[in-house]
PDB file of C-alpha atoms in Angstrom:
ATOM      1  CA  UNK A1011      90.382 100.410 103.776  1.00 71.00           C
ATOM      2  CA  UNK A1012      92.665 103.136 104.684  1.00 73.00           C
ATOM      3  CA  UNK A1013      92.536 103.786 108.380  1.00 76.00           C
ATOM      4  CA  UNK A1014      92.005 107.871 107.894  1.00 80.00           C
ATOM      5  CA  UNK A1015      89.197 107.247 105.637  1.00 83.00           C
ATOM      6  CA  UNK A1016      87.520 104.737 108.148  1.00 84.00           C
ATOM      7  CA  UNK A1017      87.860 107.497 110.653  1.00 86.00           C
ATOM      8  CA  UNK A1018      86.220 109.908 108.355  1.00 89.00           C
ATOM      9  CA  UNK A1019      83.181 107.791 107.684  1.00 90.00           C
ATOM     10  CA  UNK A1020      82.697 106.688 110.938  1.00 88.00           C
ATOM     11  CA  UNK A1021      82.903 110.671 112.095  1.00 92.00           C
ATOM     12  CA  UNK A1022      80.262 111.527 109.467  1.00 95.00           C
ATOM     13  CA  UNK A1023      77.987 108.826 110.880  1.00 92.00           C
ATOM     14  CA  UNK A1024      78.188 106.232 108.225  1.00 91.00           C
ATOM     15  CA  UNK A1025      77.532 102.899 109.655  1.00 87.00           C
ATOM     16  CA  UNK A1026      80.765 101.172 108.147  1.00 88.00           C
ATOM     17  CA  UNK A1027      81.322  97.385 108.451  1.00 89.00           C
ATOM     18  CA  UNK A1028      84.703  96.425 106.872  1.00 89.00           C
ATOM     19  CA  UNK A1029      84.229  92.967 104.935  1.00 92.00           C
ATOM     20  CA  UNK A1030      86.172  90.995 102.575  1.00 92.00           C
ATOM     21  CA  UNK A1031      85.229  88.885  99.794  1.00 91.00           C
ATOM     22  CA  UNK A1032      86.546  87.773  96.150  1.00 89.00           C
ATOM     23  CA  UNK A1033      84.718  87.060  92.940  1.00 87.00           C
ATOM     24  CA  UNK A1034      84.868  83.407  93.522  1.00 91.00           C
ATOM     25  CA  UNK A1035      83.106  83.284  96.273  1.00 92.00           C
ATOM     26  CA  UNK A1036      80.116  85.385  94.980  1.00 89.00           C
ATOM     27  CA  UNK A1037      81.034  88.344  97.285  1.00 86.00           C
ATOM     28  CA  UNK A1038      81.903  88.461 100.896  1.00 91.00           C
ATOM     29  CA  UNK A1039      82.962  85.888 103.198  1.00 95.00           C
ATOM     30  CA  UNK A1040      84.159  87.855 105.984  1.00 96.00           C
ATOM     31  CA  UNK A1041      82.692  90.878 107.749  1.00 95.00           C
ATOM     32  CA  UNK A1042      82.433  92.891 111.225  1.00 93.00           C
ATOM     33  CA  UNK A1043      79.171  92.901 112.856  1.00 91.00           C
ATOM     34  CA  UNK A1044      77.242  95.652 113.731  1.00 88.00           C
ATOM     35  CA  UNK A1045      78.836  96.889 116.999  1.00 86.00           C
ATOM     36  CA  UNK A1046      82.136  95.741 117.022  1.00 87.00           C
ATOM     37  CA  UNK A1047      85.361  97.541 116.458  1.00 86.00           C
ATOM     38  CA  UNK A1048      85.473  98.579 112.693  1.00 81.00           C
ATOM     39  CA  UNK A1049      89.208  99.317 113.228  1.00 81.00           C
ATOM     40  CA  UNK A1050      90.220  95.494 114.131  1.00 88.00           C
ATOM     41  CA  UNK A1051      91.823  94.264 111.363  1.00 89.00           C
ATOM     42  CA  UNK A1052      90.392  90.646 111.977  1.00 94.00           C
ATOM     43  CA  UNK A1053      87.237  90.020 109.995  1.00 95.00           C
ATOM     44  CA  UNK A1054      85.042  87.365 111.457  1.00 96.00           C
ATOM     45  CA  UNK A1055      83.943  84.645 108.792  1.00 96.00           C
ATOM     46  CA  UNK A1056      80.515  84.318 107.739  1.00 95.00           C
ATOM     47  CA  UNK A1057      78.519  81.035 108.763  1.00 94.00           C
ATOM     48  CA  UNK A1058      79.236  78.219 106.305  1.00 94.00           C
ATOM     49  CA  UNK A1059      82.866  79.455 105.172  1.00 95.00           C
ATOM     50  CA  UNK A1060      85.747  77.176 106.231  1.00 95.00           C
ATOM     51  CA  UNK A1061      88.836  78.896 105.736  1.00 95.00           C
ATOM     52  CA  UNK A1062      92.598  76.915 106.480  1.00 94.00           C
ATOM     53  CA  UNK A1063      96.380  77.931 105.449  1.00 93.00           C
ATOM     54  CA  UNK A1064      97.440  74.558 103.786  1.00 90.00           C
ATOM     55  CA  UNK A1065     101.062  75.640 102.540  1.00 80.00           C
ATOM     56  CA  UNK A1066     103.060  76.781 105.810  1.00 76.00           C
ATOM     57  CA  UNK A1067     102.639  75.358 109.441  1.00 72.00           C
ATOM     58  CA  UNK A1068     101.555  78.755 110.898  1.00 79.00           C
ATOM     59  CA  UNK A1069      98.594  80.728 110.827  1.00 89.00           C
ATOM     60  CA  UNK A1070      99.478  83.126 108.001  1.00 87.00           C
ATOM     61  CA  UNK A1071     100.080  82.176 104.270  1.00 89.00           C
ATOM     62  CA  UNK A1072      97.713  81.799 101.383  1.00 89.00           C
ATOM     63  CA  UNK A1073      94.198  81.481 102.061  1.00 94.00           C
ATOM     64  CA  UNK A1074      92.146  78.015 101.319  1.00 95.00           C
ATOM     65  CA  UNK A1075      88.658  78.104 101.220  1.00 95.00           C
ATOM     66  CA  UNK A1076      85.676  75.837 101.401  1.00 94.00           C
ATOM     67  CA  UNK A1077      82.211  77.016 100.925  1.00 93.00           C
ATOM     68  CA  UNK A1078      78.664  76.447  99.165  1.00 91.00           C
ATOM     69  CA  UNK A1079      79.239  79.491  97.371  1.00 91.00           C
ATOM     70  CA  UNK A1080      82.668  78.998  96.098  1.00 93.00           C
ATOM     71  CA  UNK A1081      82.784  78.801  92.121  1.00 92.00           C
ATOM     72  CA  UNK A1082      82.605  75.584  90.271  1.00 92.00           C
ATOM     73  CA  UNK A1083      83.613  76.793  86.604  1.00 92.00           C
ATOM     74  CA  UNK A1084      85.735  78.955  84.882  1.00 87.00           C
ATOM     75  CA  UNK A1085      85.871  80.761  81.472  1.00 86.00           C
ATOM     76  CA  UNK A1086      89.602  80.139  80.074  1.00 83.00           C
ATOM     77  CA  UNK A1087      90.372  81.458  76.528  1.00 81.00           C
ATOM     78  CA  UNK A1088      92.018  78.756  73.994  1.00 83.00           C
ATOM     79  CA  UNK A1089      93.227  80.042  70.692  1.00 81.00           C
ATOM     80  CA  UNK A1090      90.424  81.893  69.360  1.00 85.00           C
ATOM     81  CA  UNK A1091      87.393  81.304  71.613  1.00 88.00           C
ATOM     82  CA  UNK A1092      86.571  80.749  75.442  1.00 89.00           C
ATOM     83  CA  UNK A1093      86.085  77.386  77.148  1.00 90.00           C
ATOM     84  CA  UNK A1094      84.232  76.275  80.166  1.00 92.00           C
ATOM     85  CA  UNK A1095      86.557  74.277  82.243  1.00 91.00           C
ATOM     86  CA  UNK A1096      85.161  72.598  85.557  1.00 92.00           C
ATOM     87  CA  UNK A1097      87.012  73.057  88.542  1.00 89.00           C
ATOM     88  CA  UNK A1098      87.458  69.662  90.625  1.00 88.00           C
ATOM     89  CA  UNK A1099      85.099  69.404  94.015  1.00 88.00           C
ATOM     90  CA  UNK A1100      86.567  70.648  97.082  1.00 90.00           C
ATOM     91  CA  UNK A1101      88.713  73.438  98.585  1.00 93.00           C
ATOM     92  CA  UNK A1102      90.035  76.183  96.409  1.00 93.00           C
ATOM     93  CA  UNK A1103      93.581  77.681  97.243  1.00 92.00           C
ATOM     94  CA  UNK A1104      93.310  81.501  96.655  1.00 91.00           C
ATOM     95  CA  UNK A1105      96.254  83.973  95.819  1.00 85.00           C
ATOM     96  CA  UNK A1106      95.751  86.096  98.868  1.00 89.00           C
ATOM     97  CA  UNK A1107      97.614  85.997 101.768  1.00 88.00           C
ATOM     98  CA  UNK A1108      96.067  86.240 105.199  1.00 92.00           C
ATOM     99  CA  UNK A1109      96.091  85.490 108.729  1.00 92.00           C
ATOM    100  CA  UNK A1110      93.837  82.956 110.183  1.00 95.00           C
ATOM    101  CA  UNK A1111      92.876  83.050 114.059  1.00 94.00           C
ATOM    102  CA  UNK A1112      93.673  80.068 116.009  1.00 93.00           C
ATOM    103  CA  UNK A1113      89.933  79.335 116.299  1.00 93.00           C
ATOM    104  CA  UNK A1114      89.722  79.547 112.267  1.00 93.00           C
ATOM    105  CA  UNK A1115      87.013  81.890 112.399  1.00 95.00           C
ATOM    106  CA  UNK A1116      88.206  85.037 111.544  1.00 96.00           C
ATOM    107  CA  UNK A1117      90.874  86.239 109.090  1.00 96.00           C
ATOM    108  CA  UNK A1118      93.329  89.163 108.637  1.00 93.00           C
ATOM    109  CA  UNK A1119      93.867  90.106 104.924  1.00 89.00           C
ATOM    110  CA  UNK A1120      97.419  90.790 104.251  1.00 83.00           C
ATOM    111  CA  UNK A1121      97.183  91.250 100.462  1.00 79.00           C
ATOM    112  CA  UNK A1122      97.981  89.160  97.425  1.00 77.00           C
ATOM    113  CA  UNK A1123     101.070  86.379  96.973  1.00 73.00           C
ATOM    114  CA  UNK A1124     102.316  88.764  94.364  1.00 73.00           C
ATOM    115  CA  UNK A1125     102.231  91.678  96.609  1.00 81.00           C
ATOM    116  CA  UNK A1126     104.632  90.149  99.256  1.00 82.00           C
ATOM    117  CA  UNK A1127     108.505  90.426  98.458  1.00 86.00           C
ATOM    118  CA  UNK A1128     111.840  90.740 100.767  1.00 87.00           C
ATOM    119  CA  UNK A1129     114.244  93.600 101.048  1.00 93.00           C
ATOM    120  CA  UNK A1130     117.207  93.258 102.900  1.00 92.00           C
ATOM    121  CA  UNK A1131     115.758  89.836 104.532  1.00 87.00           C
ATOM    122  CA  UNK A1132     112.708  92.011 105.584  1.00 87.00           C
ATOM    123  CA  UNK A1133     109.129  91.038 104.590  1.00 83.00           C
ATOM    124  CA  UNK A1134     107.456  93.705 102.955  1.00 87.00           C
ATOM    125  CA  UNK A1135     103.512  93.807 101.701  1.00 85.00           C
ATOM    126  CA  UNK A1136     103.427  96.164  98.641  1.00 91.00           C
ATOM    127  CA  UNK A1137      99.632  96.668  99.440  1.00 87.00           C
ATOM    128  CA  UNK A1138     100.260  97.610 102.914  1.00 86.00           C
ATOM    129  CA  UNK A1139     102.729 100.392 101.565  1.00 92.00           C
ATOM    130  CA  UNK A1140     100.400 101.835  99.062  1.00 93.00           C
ATOM    131  CA  UNK A1141      97.982 102.828 101.913  1.00 90.00           C
ATOM    132  CA  UNK A1142     100.856 103.947 103.868  1.00 92.00           C
ATOM    133  CA  UNK A1143     102.102 106.402 100.843  1.00 95.00           C
ATOM    134  CA  UNK A1144      98.898 107.573 100.120  1.00 94.00           C
ATOM    135  CA  UNK A1145      98.515 108.758 103.792  1.00 92.00           C
ATOM    136  CA  UNK A1146     101.879 110.550 103.931  1.00 95.00           C
ATOM    137  CA  UNK A1147     100.886 112.213 100.089  1.00 96.00           C
ATOM    138  CA  UNK A1148      97.316 113.231 100.507  1.00 93.00           C
ATOM    139  CA  UNK A1149      97.486 115.261 103.464  1.00 93.00           C
ATOM    140  CA  UNK A1150     100.707 117.253 101.726  1.00 95.00           C
ATOM    141  CA  UNK A1151      98.607 118.169  98.446  1.00 95.00           C
ATOM    142  CA  UNK A1152      99.158 115.413  96.212  1.00 96.00           C
ATOM    143  CA  UNK A1153      95.926 114.852  94.221  1.00 94.00           C
ATOM    144  CA  UNK A1154      96.770 111.838  92.075  1.00 95.00           C
ATOM    145  CA  UNK A1155      97.141 107.920  92.301  1.00 95.00           C
ATOM    146  CA  UNK A1156     100.531 106.198  94.096  1.00 96.00           C
ATOM    147  CA  UNK A1157     101.645 102.883  94.236  1.00 96.00           C
ATOM    148  CA  UNK A1158     104.979 101.179  94.506  1.00 96.00           C
ATOM    149  CA  UNK A1159     106.758  98.350  92.631  1.00 94.00           C
ATOM    150  CA  UNK A1160     109.446  96.116  93.482  1.00 93.00           C
ATOM    151  CA  UNK A1161     112.537  95.324  91.014  1.00 92.00           C
ATOM    152  CA  UNK A1162     115.088  92.996  91.604  1.00 91.00           C
ATOM    153  CA  UNK A1163     118.240  94.402  93.045  1.00 91.00           C
ATOM    154  CA  UNK A1164     121.266  92.193  93.688  1.00 89.00           C
ATOM    155  CA  UNK A1165     122.334  93.731  96.998  1.00 89.00           C
ATOM    156  CA  UNK A1166     118.932  94.406  98.532  1.00 91.00           C
ATOM    157  CA  UNK A1167     117.061  91.670  97.066  1.00 91.00           C
ATOM    158  CA  UNK A1168     114.387  94.021  95.751  1.00 93.00           C
ATOM    159  CA  UNK A1169     114.339  97.577  95.590  1.00 94.00           C
ATOM    160  CA  UNK A1170     111.133 100.027  95.741  1.00 96.00           C
ATOM    161  CA  UNK A1171     110.010 102.208  93.159  1.00 96.00           C
ATOM    162  CA  UNK A1172     107.348 104.896  93.744  1.00 97.00           C
ATOM    163  CA  UNK A1173     104.791 104.889  90.843  1.00 97.00           C
ATOM    164  CA  UNK A1174     102.764 108.386  90.504  1.00 97.00           C
ATOM    165  CA  UNK A1175     100.115 109.526  88.236  1.00 97.00           C
ATOM    166  CA  UNK A1176     100.913 113.315  88.758  1.00 96.00           C
ATOM    167  CA  UNK A1177     104.529 114.905  89.480  1.00 96.00           C
ATOM    168  CA  UNK A1178     105.031 115.543  92.991  1.00 97.00           C
ATOM    169  CA  UNK A1179     108.596 116.348  93.768  1.00 94.00           C
ATOM    170  CA  UNK A1180     108.524 116.311  97.496  1.00 95.00           C
ATOM    171  CA  UNK A1181     107.149 112.610  97.426  1.00 97.00           C
ATOM    172  CA  UNK A1182     110.257 110.873  97.965  1.00 96.00           C
ATOM    173  CA  UNK A1183     111.398 113.158 100.855  1.00 96.00           C
ATOM    174  CA  UNK A1184     107.930 112.614 102.459  1.00 97.00           C
ATOM    175  CA  UNK A1185     108.190 109.266 102.079  1.00 97.00           C
ATOM    176  CA  UNK A1186     111.463 108.659 103.487  1.00 96.00           C
ATOM    177  CA  UNK A1187     111.137 110.558 106.483  1.00 96.00           C
ATOM    178  CA  UNK A1188     108.335 108.076 107.757  1.00 94.00           C
ATOM    179  CA  UNK A1189     109.285 104.922 106.558  1.00 94.00           C
ATOM    180  CA  UNK A1190     111.566 102.391 107.931  1.00 93.00           C
ATOM    181  CA  UNK A1191     115.428 102.398 106.611  1.00 93.00           C
ATOM    182  CA  UNK A1192     114.367  98.818 104.287  1.00 93.00           C
ATOM    183  CA  UNK A1193     111.415 100.564 103.008  1.00 95.00           C
ATOM    184  CA  UNK A1194     113.197 103.778 101.447  1.00 95.00           C
ATOM    185  CA  UNK A1195     113.157 104.865  97.769  1.00 96.00           C
ATOM    186  CA  UNK A1196     115.111 106.631  95.387  1.00 92.00           C
ATOM    187  CA  UNK A1197     113.466 106.461  92.124  1.00 94.00           C
ATOM    188  CA  UNK A1198     109.828 107.780  91.045  1.00 96.00           C
ATOM    189  CA  UNK A1199     108.266 106.752  87.730  1.00 95.00           C
ATOM    190  CA  UNK A1200     105.063 108.849  86.309  1.00 96.00           C
ATOM    191  CA  UNK A1201     102.431 107.206  84.320  1.00 95.00           C
ATOM    192  CA  UNK A1202      99.422 108.555  82.946  1.00 94.00           C
ATOM    193  CA  UNK A1203      97.039 106.050  85.306  1.00 94.00           C
ATOM    194  CA  UNK A1204      97.804 102.966  87.343  1.00 94.00           C
ATOM    195  CA  UNK A1205      96.484  99.726  85.171  1.00 91.00           C
ATOM    196  CA  UNK A1206      93.228  98.236  86.800  1.00 88.00           C
ATOM    197  CA  UNK A1207      91.323  95.135  86.263  1.00 80.00           C
ATOM    198  CA  UNK A1208      87.547  95.548  85.373  1.00 75.00           C
ATOM    199  CA  UNK A1209      86.761  95.475  89.100  1.00 70.00           C
ATOM    200  CA  UNK A1210      89.208  97.904  90.127  1.00 77.00           C
ATOM    201  CA  UNK A1211      92.148  95.947  91.469  1.00 79.00           C
ATOM    202  CA  UNK A1212      95.596  97.105  90.784  1.00 86.00           C
ATOM    203  CA  UNK A1213      97.514  95.059  88.100  1.00 86.00           C
ATOM    204  CA  UNK A1214     101.072  95.978  89.710  1.00 86.00           C
ATOM    205  CA  UNK A1215     102.559  93.305  87.298  1.00 82.00           C
ATOM    206  CA  UNK A1216     101.963  95.695  84.397  1.00 83.00           C
ATOM    207  CA  UNK A1217     103.702  98.988  86.015  1.00 82.00           C
TER     208      UNK A1217
END
């Protein structure tokens, strides 16, 4: 949830409670409580949700979950039909990157694994850049959608390409005036629309 949009909703009196969830857990698994600071990026886990980071020795990485509402089967397309596949019992490792609190009772969502790239040795989360880009362009009058994609670059590791759904000549200059040096972009790609899943998630790999 963009910080600006959150503050606008609160100013209008909406009792906004930021939450986090996924289809595989039948909706949300973490949510702020009434009276808590909605601007705090750390979201308390709901009762019965067990979260861990199994692939690293730190509190940041891909989220592993174990909870009663975790999915048990999935339908996969095989040649000309769908086939039901049972998932093995036990924890499930997601593609979502999070920061887990030391006590294991709250998480800070950091985006999907595919959204994390390195540029000049610096870790960059494309989902974070998308939110910041929107916050830069919207006040300047841009009314379309926007996002970033990262393309391989021999010198930088990756380079950022800005993707817009409307022409906006000032976009590059506005972004480069506010971003860190390694986040600078020099290329804009115009598309008719941003590809999304049926649930509205950005399909960055198709850009």
